């Protein structure tokens, strides 16, 4: 038993160590929600259709919305759509808040080729998000 536990601790330690090495960032698995920062935001939305969930840690409806967004990500997996989120609780995110005129959280925006296609304010159901994503994919 000790031997198995020791190997498990060793493997977890190696994984943690390797995950912090520069250049070892892995692409998120299909269906995962990508966490964006101020620096990665513009590049992430530049191509294709991207659903971005703008949330804050102190926002209670945002917690429910994050579960819905994860379900949308799982359903949109493999369909050429990316799903991401940006925590507006950080001071660095203020520029995006002002640029995109975000007044409420949660706010969800479907981007197409870097431009906002459709915006949702407040708790939004999965069906509405999927419909907006499909509309953005079909639009020229």
mmCIF file with all atom_site columns, N, CA and C in Angstrom, residues 24-86:
data_model
loop_
_atom_site.group_PDB
_atom_site.id
_atom_site.type_symbol
_atom_site.label_atom_id
_atom_site.label_alt_id
_atom_site.label_comp_id
_atom_site.label_asym_id
_atom_site.label_entity_id
_atom_site.label_seq_id
_atom_site.pdbx_PDB_ins_code
_atom_site.Cartn_x
_atom_site.Cartn_y
_atom_site.Cartn_z
_atom_site.occupancy
_atom_site.B_iso_or_equiv
_atom_site.pdbx_formal_charge
_atom_site.auth_seq_id
_atom_site.auth_comp_id
_atom_site.auth_asym_id
_atom_site.auth_atom_id
_atom_site.pdbx_PDB_model_num
ATOM 1   N N  . UNK A 1 24 ? 5.186   24.766 -21.463 1.00 0.00 ? 24 UNK A N  1
ATOM 2   C CA . UNK A 1 24 ? 4.536   23.466 -21.286 1.00 0.00 ? 24 UNK A CA 1
ATOM 3   C C  . UNK A 1 24 ? 3.031   23.594 -21.179 1.00 0.00 ? 24 UNK A C  1
ATOM 4   N N  . UNK A 1 25 ? 2.511   24.764 -21.494 1.00 0.00 ? 25 UNK A N  1
ATOM 5   C CA . UNK A 1 25 ? 1.065   24.923 -21.425 1.00 0.00 ? 25 UNK A CA 1
ATOM 6   C C  . UNK A 1 25 ? 0.425   24.025 -22.467 1.00 0.00 ? 25 UNK A C  1
ATOM 7   N N  . UNK A 1 26 ? -0.606  23.352 -22.065 1.00 0.00 ? 26 UNK A N  1
ATOM 8   C CA . UNK A 1 26 ? -1.281  22.457 -22.981 1.00 0.00 ? 26 UNK A CA 1
ATOM 9   C C  . UNK A 1 26 ? -2.552  23.103 -23.478 1.00 0.00 ? 26 UNK A C  1
ATOM 10  N N  . UNK A 1 27 ? -2.940  22.745 -24.678 1.00 0.00 ? 27 UNK A N  1
ATOM 11  C CA . UNK A 1 27 ? -4.215  23.214 -25.206 1.00 0.00 ? 27 UNK A CA 1
ATOM 12  C C  . UNK A 1 27 ? -5.326  22.591 -24.374 1.00 0.00 ? 27 UNK A C  1
ATOM 13  N N  . UNK A 1 28 ? -6.399  23.336 -24.158 1.00 0.00 ? 28 UNK A N  1
ATOM 14  C CA . UNK A 1 28 ? -7.487  22.759 -23.377 1.00 0.00 ? 28 UNK A CA 1
ATOM 15  C C  . UNK A 1 28 ? -8.103  21.578 -24.113 1.00 0.00 ? 28 UNK A C  1
ATOM 16  N N  . UNK A 1 29 ? -8.579  20.583 -23.375 1.00 0.00 ? 29 UNK A N  1
ATOM 17  C CA . UNK A 1 29 ? -9.208  19.442 -24.041 1.00 0.00 ? 29 UNK A CA 1
ATOM 18  C C  . UNK A 1 29 ? -10.491 19.870 -24.727 1.00 0.00 ? 29 UNK A C  1
ATOM 19  N N  . UNK A 1 30 ? -10.948 19.111 -25.719 1.00 0.00 ? 30 UNK A N  1
ATOM 20  C CA . UNK A 1 30 ? -12.191 19.461 -26.403 1.00 0.00 ? 30 UNK A CA 1
ATOM 21  C C  . UNK A 1 30 ? -13.339 19.573 -25.402 1.00 0.00 ? 30 UNK A C  1
ATOM 22  N N  . UNK A 1 31 ? -14.117 20.604 -25.559 1.00 0.00 ? 31 UNK A N  1
ATOM 23  C CA . UNK A 1 31 ? -15.239 20.814 -24.657 1.00 0.00 ? 31 UNK A CA 1
ATOM 24  C C  . UNK A 1 31 ? -14.886 21.604 -23.416 1.00 0.00 ? 31 UNK A C  1
ATOM 25  N N  . UNK A 1 32 ? -13.635 22.011 -23.301 1.00 0.00 ? 32 UNK A N  1
ATOM 26  C CA . UNK A 1 32 ? -13.207 22.766 -22.127 1.00 0.00 ? 32 UNK A CA 1
ATOM 27  C C  . UNK A 1 32 ? -13.443 24.259 -22.349 1.00 0.00 ? 32 UNK A C  1
ATOM 28  N N  . UNK A 1 33 ? -13.606 24.967 -21.251 1.00 0.00 ? 33 UNK A N  1
ATOM 29  C CA . UNK A 1 33 ? -13.753 26.414 -21.289 1.00 0.00 ? 33 UNK A CA 1
ATOM 30  C C  . UNK A 1 33 ? -12.368 27.013 -21.066 1.00 0.00 ? 33 UNK A C  1
ATOM 31  N N  . UNK A 1 34 ? -11.898 27.808 -22.015 1.00 0.00 ? 34 UNK A N  1
ATOM 32  C CA . UNK A 1 34 ? -10.595 28.432 -21.937 1.00 0.00 ? 34 UNK A CA 1
ATOM 33  C C  . UNK A 1 34 ? -10.664 29.670 -21.050 1.00 0.00 ? 34 UNK A C  1
ATOM 34  N N  . UNK A 1 35 ? -9.731  29.798 -20.141 1.00 0.00 ? 35 UNK A N  1
ATOM 35  C CA . UNK A 1 35 ? -9.665  30.972 -19.273 1.00 0.00 ? 35 UNK A CA 1
ATOM 36  C C  . UNK A 1 35 ? -8.824  32.035 -19.985 1.00 0.00 ? 35 UNK A C  1
ATOM 37  N N  . UNK A 1 36 ? -9.429  33.193 -20.200 1.00 0.00 ? 36 UNK A N  1
ATOM 38  C CA . UNK A 1 36 ? -8.745  34.279 -20.891 1.00 0.00 ? 36 UNK A CA 1
ATOM 39  C C  . UNK A 1 36 ? -8.215  35.302 -19.896 1.00 0.00 ? 36 UNK A C  1
ATOM 40  N N  . UNK A 1 37 ? -7.213  36.025 -20.346 1.00 0.00 ? 37 UNK A N  1
ATOM 41  C CA . UNK A 1 37 ? -6.681  37.166 -19.603 1.00 0.00 ? 37 UNK A CA 1
ATOM 42  C C  . UNK A 1 37 ? -6.719  38.369 -20.527 1.00 0.00 ? 37 UNK A C  1
ATOM 43  N N  . UNK A 1 38 ? -6.381  39.511 -19.996 1.00 0.00 ? 38 UNK A N  1
ATOM 44  C CA . UNK A 1 38 ? -6.320  40.728 -20.795 1.00 0.00 ? 38 UNK A CA 1
ATOM 45  C C  . UNK A 1 38 ? -5.368  40.537 -21.988 1.00 0.00 ? 38 UNK A C  1
ATOM 46  N N  . UNK A 1 39 ? -4.277  39.826 -21.760 1.00 0.00 ? 39 UNK A N  1
ATOM 47  C CA . UNK A 1 39 ? -3.265  39.633 -22.803 1.00 0.00 ? 39 UNK A CA 1
ATOM 48  C C  . UNK A 1 39 ? -3.706  38.638 -23.874 1.00 0.00 ? 39 UNK A C  1
ATOM 49  N N  . UNK A 1 40 ? -4.484  37.636 -23.500 1.00 0.00 ? 40 UNK A N  1
ATOM 50  C CA . UNK A 1 40 ? -4.856  36.583 -24.457 1.00 0.00 ? 40 UNK A CA 1
ATOM 51  C C  . UNK A 1 40 ? -6.203  36.820 -25.124 1.00 0.00 ? 40 UNK A C  1
ATOM 52  N N  . UNK A 1 41 ? -6.943  37.808 -24.663 1.00 0.00 ? 41 UNK A N  1
ATOM 53  C CA . UNK A 1 41 ? -8.317  38.010 -25.120 1.00 0.00 ? 41 UNK A CA 1
ATOM 54  C C  . UNK A 1 41 ? -8.407  38.271 -26.627 1.00 0.00 ? 41 UNK A C  1
ATOM 55  N N  . UNK A 1 42 ? -7.694  39.271 -27.124 1.00 0.00 ? 42 UNK A N  1
ATOM 56  C CA . UNK A 1 42 ? -7.819  39.656 -28.537 1.00 0.00 ? 42 UNK A CA 1
ATOM 57  C C  . UNK A 1 42 ? -7.436  38.527 -29.491 1.00 0.00 ? 42 UNK A C  1
ATOM 58  N N  . UNK A 1 43 ? -6.390  37.799 -29.164 1.00 0.00 ? 43 UNK A N  1
ATOM 59  C CA . UNK A 1 43 ? -5.970  36.696 -30.025 1.00 0.00 ? 43 UNK A CA 1
ATOM 60  C C  . UNK A 1 43 ? -7.006  35.564 -30.002 1.00 0.00 ? 43 UNK A C  1
ATOM 61  N N  . UNK A 1 44 ? -7.611  35.335 -28.838 1.00 0.00 ? 44 UNK A N  1
ATOM 62  C CA . UNK A 1 44 ? -8.562  34.233 -28.702 1.00 0.00 ? 44 UNK A CA 1
ATOM 63  C C  . UNK A 1 44 ? -9.838  34.448 -29.509 1.00 0.00 ? 44 UNK A C  1
ATOM 64  N N  . UNK A 1 45 ? -10.277 35.698 -29.642 1.00 0.00 ? 45 UNK A N  1
ATOM 65  C CA . UNK A 1 45 ? -11.537 35.955 -30.351 1.00 0.00 ? 45 UNK A CA 1
ATOM 66  C C  . UNK A 1 45 ? -11.337 36.312 -31.815 1.00 0.00 ? 45 UNK A C  1
ATOM 67  N N  . UNK A 1 46 ? -10.092 36.397 -32.263 1.00 0.00 ? 46 UNK A N  1
ATOM 68  C CA . UNK A 1 46 ? -9.797  36.904 -33.607 1.00 0.00 ? 46 UNK A CA 1
ATOM 69  C C  . UNK A 1 46 ? -10.355 36.035 -34.736 1.00 0.00 ? 46 UNK A C  1
ATOM 70  N N  . UNK A 1 47 ? -10.417 34.731 -34.549 1.00 0.00 ? 47 UNK A N  1
ATOM 71  C CA . UNK A 1 47 ? -10.832 33.837 -35.631 1.00 0.00 ? 47 UNK A CA 1
ATOM 72  C C  . UNK A 1 47 ? -12.048 33.021 -35.218 1.00 0.00 ? 47 UNK A C  1
ATOM 73  N N  . UNK A 1 48 ? -12.921 32.796 -36.163 1.00 0.00 ? 48 UNK A N  1
ATOM 74  C CA . UNK A 1 48 ? -14.052 31.902 -35.949 1.00 0.00 ? 48 UNK A CA 1
ATOM 75  C C  . UNK A 1 48 ? -15.100 32.442 -34.995 1.00 0.00 ? 48 UNK A C  1
ATOM 76  N N  . UNK A 1 49 ? -15.868 31.524 -34.429 1.00 0.00 ? 49 UNK A N  1
ATOM 77  C CA . UNK A 1 49 ? -16.944 31.860 -33.495 1.00 0.00 ? 49 UNK A CA 1
ATOM 78  C C  . UNK A 1 49 ? -16.482 31.499 -32.090 1.00 0.00 ? 49 UNK A C  1
ATOM 79  N N  . UNK A 1 50 ? -16.579 32.475 -31.188 1.00 0.00 ? 50 UNK A N  1
ATOM 80  C CA . UNK A 1 50 ? -16.148 32.279 -29.807 1.00 0.00 ? 50 UNK A CA 1
ATOM 81  C C  . UNK A 1 50 ? -17.214 32.842 -28.874 1.00 0.00 ? 50 UNK A C  1
ATOM 82  N N  . UNK A 1 51 ? -17.644 32.028 -27.914 1.00 0.00 ? 51 UNK A N  1
ATOM 83  C CA . UNK A 1 51 ? -18.535 32.481 -26.858 1.00 0.00 ? 51 UNK A CA 1
ATOM 84  C C  . UNK A 1 51 ? -17.679 32.820 -25.650 1.00 0.00 ? 51 UNK A C  1
ATOM 85  N N  . UNK A 1 52 ? -17.801 34.068 -25.161 1.00 0.00 ? 52 UNK A N  1
ATOM 86  C CA . UNK A 1 52 ? -17.033 34.489 -23.993 1.00 0.00 ? 52 UNK A CA 1
ATOM 87  C C  . UNK A 1 52 ? -17.996 34.843 -22.868 1.00 0.00 ? 52 UNK A C  1
ATOM 88  N N  . UNK A 1 53 ? -17.752 34.246 -21.716 1.00 0.00 ? 53 UNK A N  1
ATOM 89  C CA . UNK A 1 53 ? -18.512 34.498 -20.495 1.00 0.00 ? 53 UNK A CA 1
ATOM 90  C C  . UNK A 1 53 ? -17.712 35.479 -19.653 1.00 0.00 ? 53 UNK A C  1
ATOM 91  N N  . UNK A 1 54 ? -18.239 36.673 -19.456 1.00 0.00 ? 54 UNK A N  1
ATOM 92  C CA . UNK A 1 54 ? -17.616 37.679 -18.601 1.00 0.00 ? 54 UNK A CA 1
ATOM 93  C C  . UNK A 1 54 ? -18.259 37.550 -17.224 1.00 0.00 ? 54 UNK A C  1
ATOM 94  N N  . UNK A 1 55 ? -17.483 37.239 -16.220 1.00 0.00 ? 55 UNK A N  1
ATOM 95  C CA . UNK A 1 55 ? -18.009 36.926 -14.904 1.00 0.00 ? 55 UNK A CA 1
ATOM 96  C C  . UNK A 1 55 ? -17.149 37.562 -13.820 1.00 0.00 ? 55 UNK A C  1
ATOM 97  N N  . UNK A 1 56 ? -17.624 37.478 -12.590 1.00 0.00 ? 56 UNK A N  1
ATOM 98  C CA . UNK A 1 56 ? -16.867 37.933 -11.425 1.00 0.00 ? 56 UNK A CA 1
ATOM 99  C C  . UNK A 1 56 ? -17.100 36.940 -10.295 1.00 0.00 ? 56 UNK A C  1
ATOM 100 N N  . UNK A 1 57 ? -16.111 36.765 -9.475  1.00 0.00 ? 57 UNK A N  1
ATOM 101 C CA . UNK A 1 57 ? -16.166 35.792 -8.388  1.00 0.00 ? 57 UNK A CA 1
ATOM 102 C C  . UNK A 1 57 ? -17.263 36.110 -7.370  1.00 0.00 ? 57 UNK A C  1
ATOM 103 N N  . UNK A 1 58 ? -17.528 37.387 -7.161  1.00 0.00 ? 58 UNK A N  1
ATOM 104 C CA . UNK A 1 58 ? -18.519 37.791 -6.165  1.00 0.00 ? 58 UNK A CA 1
ATOM 105 C C  . UNK A 1 58 ? -19.952 37.683 -6.675  1.00 0.00 ? 58 UNK A C  1
ATOM 106 N N  . UNK A 1 59 ? -20.137 37.399 -7.940  1.00 0.00 ? 59 UNK A N  1
ATOM 107 C CA . UNK A 1 59 ? -21.458 37.367 -8.574  1.00 0.00 ? 59 UNK A CA 1
ATOM 108 C C  . UNK A 1 59 ? -22.091 35.982 -8.412  1.00 0.00 ? 59 UNK A C  1
ATOM 109 N N  . UNK A 1 60 ? -23.209 35.919 -7.682  1.00 0.00 ? 60 UNK A N  1
ATOM 110 C CA . UNK A 1 60 ? -23.878 34.641 -7.446  1.00 0.00 ? 60 UNK A CA 1
ATOM 111 C C  . UNK A 1 60 ? -24.460 34.038 -8.735  1.00 0.00 ? 60 UNK A C  1
ATOM 112 N N  . UNK A 1 61 ? -25.174 34.797 -9.585  1.00 0.00 ? 61 UNK A N  1
ATOM 113 C CA . UNK A 1 61 ? -25.670 34.197 -10.833 1.00 0.00 ? 61 UNK A CA 1
ATOM 114 C C  . UNK A 1 61 ? -24.548 33.704 -11.754 1.00 0.00 ? 61 UNK A C  1
ATOM 115 N N  . UNK A 1 62 ? -23.363 34.285 -11.616 1.00 0.00 ? 62 UNK A N  1
ATOM 116 C CA . UNK A 1 62 ? -22.238 33.860 -12.458 1.00 0.00 ? 62 UNK A CA 1
ATOM 117 C C  . UNK A 1 62 ? -21.866 32.412 -12.187 1.00 0.00 ? 62 UNK A C  1
ATOM 118 N N  . UNK A 1 63 ? -22.044 31.967 -10.966 1.00 0.00 ? 63 UNK A N  1
ATOM 119 C CA . UNK A 1 63 ? -21.718 30.577 -10.621 1.00 0.00 ? 63 UNK A CA 1
ATOM 120 C C  . UNK A 1 63 ? -22.627 29.614 -11.375 1.00 0.00 ? 63 UNK A C  1
ATOM 121 N N  . UNK A 1 64 ? -23.912 29.936 -11.442 1.00 0.00 ? 64 UNK A N  1
ATOM 122 C CA . UNK A 1 64 ? -24.845 29.119 -12.208 1.00 0.00 ? 64 UNK A CA 1
ATOM 123 C C  . UNK A 1 64 ? -24.531 29.205 -13.694 1.00 0.00 ? 64 UNK A C  1
ATOM 124 N N  . UNK A 1 65 ? -24.194 30.413 -14.159 1.00 0.00 ? 65 UNK A N  1
ATOM 125 C CA . UNK A 1 65 ? -23.888 30.615 -15.576 1.00 0.00 ? 65 UNK A CA 1
ATOM 126 C C  . UNK A 1 65 ? -22.665 29.813 -15.991 1.00 0.00 ? 65 UNK A C  1
ATOM 127 N N  . UNK A 1 66 ? -21.690 29.685 -15.119 1.00 0.00 ? 66 UNK A N  1
ATOM 128 C CA . UNK A 1 66 ? -20.480 28.935 -15.455 1.00 0.00 ? 66 UNK A CA 1
ATOM 129 C C  . UNK A 1 66 ? -20.797 27.462 -15.716 1.00 0.00 ? 66 UNK A C  1
ATOM 130 N N  . UNK A 1 67 ? -21.756 26.906 -14.996 1.00 0.00 ? 67 UNK A N  1
ATOM 131 C CA . UNK A 1 67 ? -22.171 25.515 -15.226 1.00 0.00 ? 67 UNK A CA 1
ATOM 132 C C  . UNK A 1 67 ? -22.826 25.399 -16.606 1.00 0.00 ? 67 UNK A C  1
ATOM 133 N N  . UNK A 1 68 ? -23.681 26.359 -16.926 1.00 0.00 ? 68 UNK A N  1
ATOM 134 C CA . UNK A 1 68 ? -24.352 26.364 -18.233 1.00 0.00 ? 68 UNK A CA 1
ATOM 135 C C  . UNK A 1 68 ? -23.329 26.519 -19.358 1.00 0.00 ? 68 UNK A C  1
ATOM 136 N N  . UNK A 1 69 ? -22.357 27.406 -19.171 1.00 0.00 ? 69 UNK A N  1
ATOM 137 C CA . UNK A 1 69 ? -21.319 27.630 -20.184 1.00 0.00 ? 69 UNK A CA 1
ATOM 138 C C  . UNK A 1 69 ? -20.495 26.359 -20.388 1.00 0.00 ? 69 UNK A C  1
ATOM 139 N N  . UNK A 1 70 ? -20.215 25.632 -19.325 1.00 0.00 ? 70 UNK A N  1
ATOM 140 C CA . UNK A 1 70 ? -19.487 24.362 -19.453 1.00 0.00 ? 70 UNK A CA 1
ATOM 141 C C  . UNK A 1 70 ? -20.300 23.349 -20.257 1.00 0.00 ? 70 UNK A C  1
ATOM 142 N N  . UNK A 1 71 ? -21.613 23.337 -20.077 1.00 0.00 ? 71 UNK A N  1
ATOM 143 C CA . UNK A 1 71 ? -22.469 22.444 -20.857 1.00 0.00 ? 71 UNK A CA 1
ATOM 144 C C  . UNK A 1 71 ? -22.461 22.842 -22.329 1.00 0.00 ? 71 UNK A C  1
ATOM 145 N N  . UNK A 1 72 ? -22.484 24.137 -22.596 1.00 0.00 ? 72 UNK A N  1
ATOM 146 C CA . UNK A 1 72 ? -22.415 24.620 -23.979 1.00 0.00 ? 72 UNK A CA 1
ATOM 147 C C  . UNK A 1 72 ? -21.080 24.216 -24.604 1.00 0.00 ? 72 UNK A C  1
ATOM 148 N N  . UNK A 1 73 ? -19.998 24.346 -23.843 1.00 0.00 ? 73 UNK A N  1
ATOM 149 C CA . UNK A 1 73 ? -18.675 23.964 -24.349 1.00 0.00 ? 73 UNK A CA 1
ATOM 150 C C  . UNK A 1 73 ? -18.636 22.486 -24.703 1.00 0.00 ? 73 UNK A C  1
ATOM 151 N N  . UNK A 1 74 ? -19.231 21.659 -23.870 1.00 0.00 ? 74 UNK A N  1
ATOM 152 C CA . UNK A 1 74 ? -19.251 20.220 -24.136 1.00 0.00 ? 74 UNK A CA 1
ATOM 153 C C  . UNK A 1 74 ? -20.080 19.908 -25.379 1.00 0.00 ? 74 UNK A C  1
ATOM 154 N N  . UNK A 1 75 ? -21.180 20.606 -25.551 1.00 0.00 ? 75 UNK A N  1
ATOM 155 C CA . UNK A 1 75 ? -22.050 20.368 -26.706 1.00 0.00 ? 75 UNK A CA 1
ATOM 156 C C  . UNK A 1 75 ? -21.430 20.915 -27.990 1.00 0.00 ? 75 UNK A C  1
ATOM 157 N N  . UNK A 1 76 ? -20.691 22.014 -27.893 1.00 0.00 ? 76 UNK A N  1
ATOM 158 C CA . UNK A 1 76 ? -20.097 22.647 -29.071 1.00 0.00 ? 76 UNK A CA 1
ATOM 159 C C  . UNK A 1 76 ? -18.757 22.019 -29.451 1.00 0.00 ? 76 UNK A C  1
ATOM 160 N N  . UNK A 1 77 ? -18.284 21.098 -28.643 1.00 0.00 ? 77 UNK A N  1
ATOM 161 C CA . UNK A 1 77 ? -16.995 20.462 -28.890 1.00 0.00 ? 77 UNK A CA 1
ATOM 162 C C  . UNK A 1 77 ? -16.964 19.816 -30.275 1.00 0.00 ? 77 UNK A C  1
ATOM 163 N N  . UNK A 1 78 ? -15.901 20.101 -31.027 1.00 0.00 ? 78 UNK A N  1
ATOM 164 C CA . UNK A 1 78 ? -15.739 19.501 -32.343 1.00 0.00 ? 78 UNK A CA 1
ATOM 165 C C  . UNK A 1 78 ? -16.550 20.160 -33.443 1.00 0.00 ? 78 UNK A C  1
ATOM 166 N N  . UNK A 1 79 ? -17.188 21.279 -33.137 1.00 0.00 ? 79 UNK A N  1
ATOM 167 C CA . UNK A 1 79 ? -18.020 21.955 -34.136 1.00 0.00 ? 79 UNK A CA 1
ATOM 168 C C  . UNK A 1 79 ? -17.431 23.295 -34.563 1.00 0.00 ? 79 UNK A C  1
ATOM 169 N N  . UNK A 1 80 ? -16.143 23.501 -34.301 1.00 0.00 ? 80 UNK A N  1
ATOM 170 C CA . UNK A 1 80 ? -15.483 24.722 -34.728 1.00 0.00 ? 80 UNK A CA 1
ATOM 171 C C  . UNK A 1 80 ? -15.831 25.944 -33.899 1.00 0.00 ? 80 UNK A C  1
ATOM 172 N N  . UNK A 1 81 ? -16.290 25.743 -32.685 1.00 0.00 ? 81 UNK A N  1
ATOM 173 C CA . UNK A 1 81 ? -16.663 26.844 -31.801 1.00 0.00 ? 81 UNK A CA 1
ATOM 174 C C  . UNK A 1 81 ? -15.811 26.744 -30.545 1.00 0.00 ? 81 UNK A C  1
ATOM 175 N N  . UNK A 1 82 ? -15.291 27.870 -30.109 1.00 0.00 ? 82 UNK A N  1
ATOM 176 C CA . UNK A 1 82 ? -14.535 27.899 -28.861 1.00 0.00 ? 82 UNK A CA 1
ATOM 177 C C  . UNK A 1 82 ? -15.356 28.604 -27.794 1.00 0.00 ? 82 UNK A C  1
ATOM 178 N N  . UNK A 1 83 ? -15.190 28.173 -26.554 1.00 0.00 ? 83 UNK A N  1
ATOM 179 C CA . UNK A 1 83 ? -15.888 28.766 -25.425 1.00 0.00 ? 83 UNK A CA 1
ATOM 180 C C  . UNK A 1 83 ? -14.831 29.181 -24.413 1.00 0.00 ? 83 UNK A C  1
ATOM 181 N N  . UNK A 1 84 ? -14.972 30.409 -23.916 1.00 0.00 ? 84 UNK A N  1
ATOM 182 C CA . UNK A 1 84 ? -13.969 30.950 -22.992 1.00 0.00 ? 84 UNK A CA 1
ATOM 183 C C  . UNK A 1 84 ? -14.653 31.805 -21.932 1.00 0.00 ? 84 UNK A C  1
ATOM 184 N N  . UNK A 1 85 ? -13.866 32.166 -20.914 1.00 0.00 ? 85 UNK A N  1
ATOM 185 C CA . UNK A 1 85 ? -14.383 33.108 -19.929 1.00 0.00 ? 85 UNK A CA 1
ATOM 186 C C  . UNK A 1 85 ? -13.297 34.087 -19.523 1.00 0.00 ? 85 UNK A C  1
ATOM 187 N N  . UNK A 1 86 ? -13.732 35.244 -19.024 1.00 0.00 ? 86 UNK A N  1
ATOM 188 C CA . UNK A 1 86 ? -12.818 36.287 -18.568 1.00 0.00 ? 86 UNK A CA 1
ATOM 189 C C  . UNK A 1 86 ? -13.345 36.809 -17.245 1.00 0.00 ? 86 UNK A C  1
#
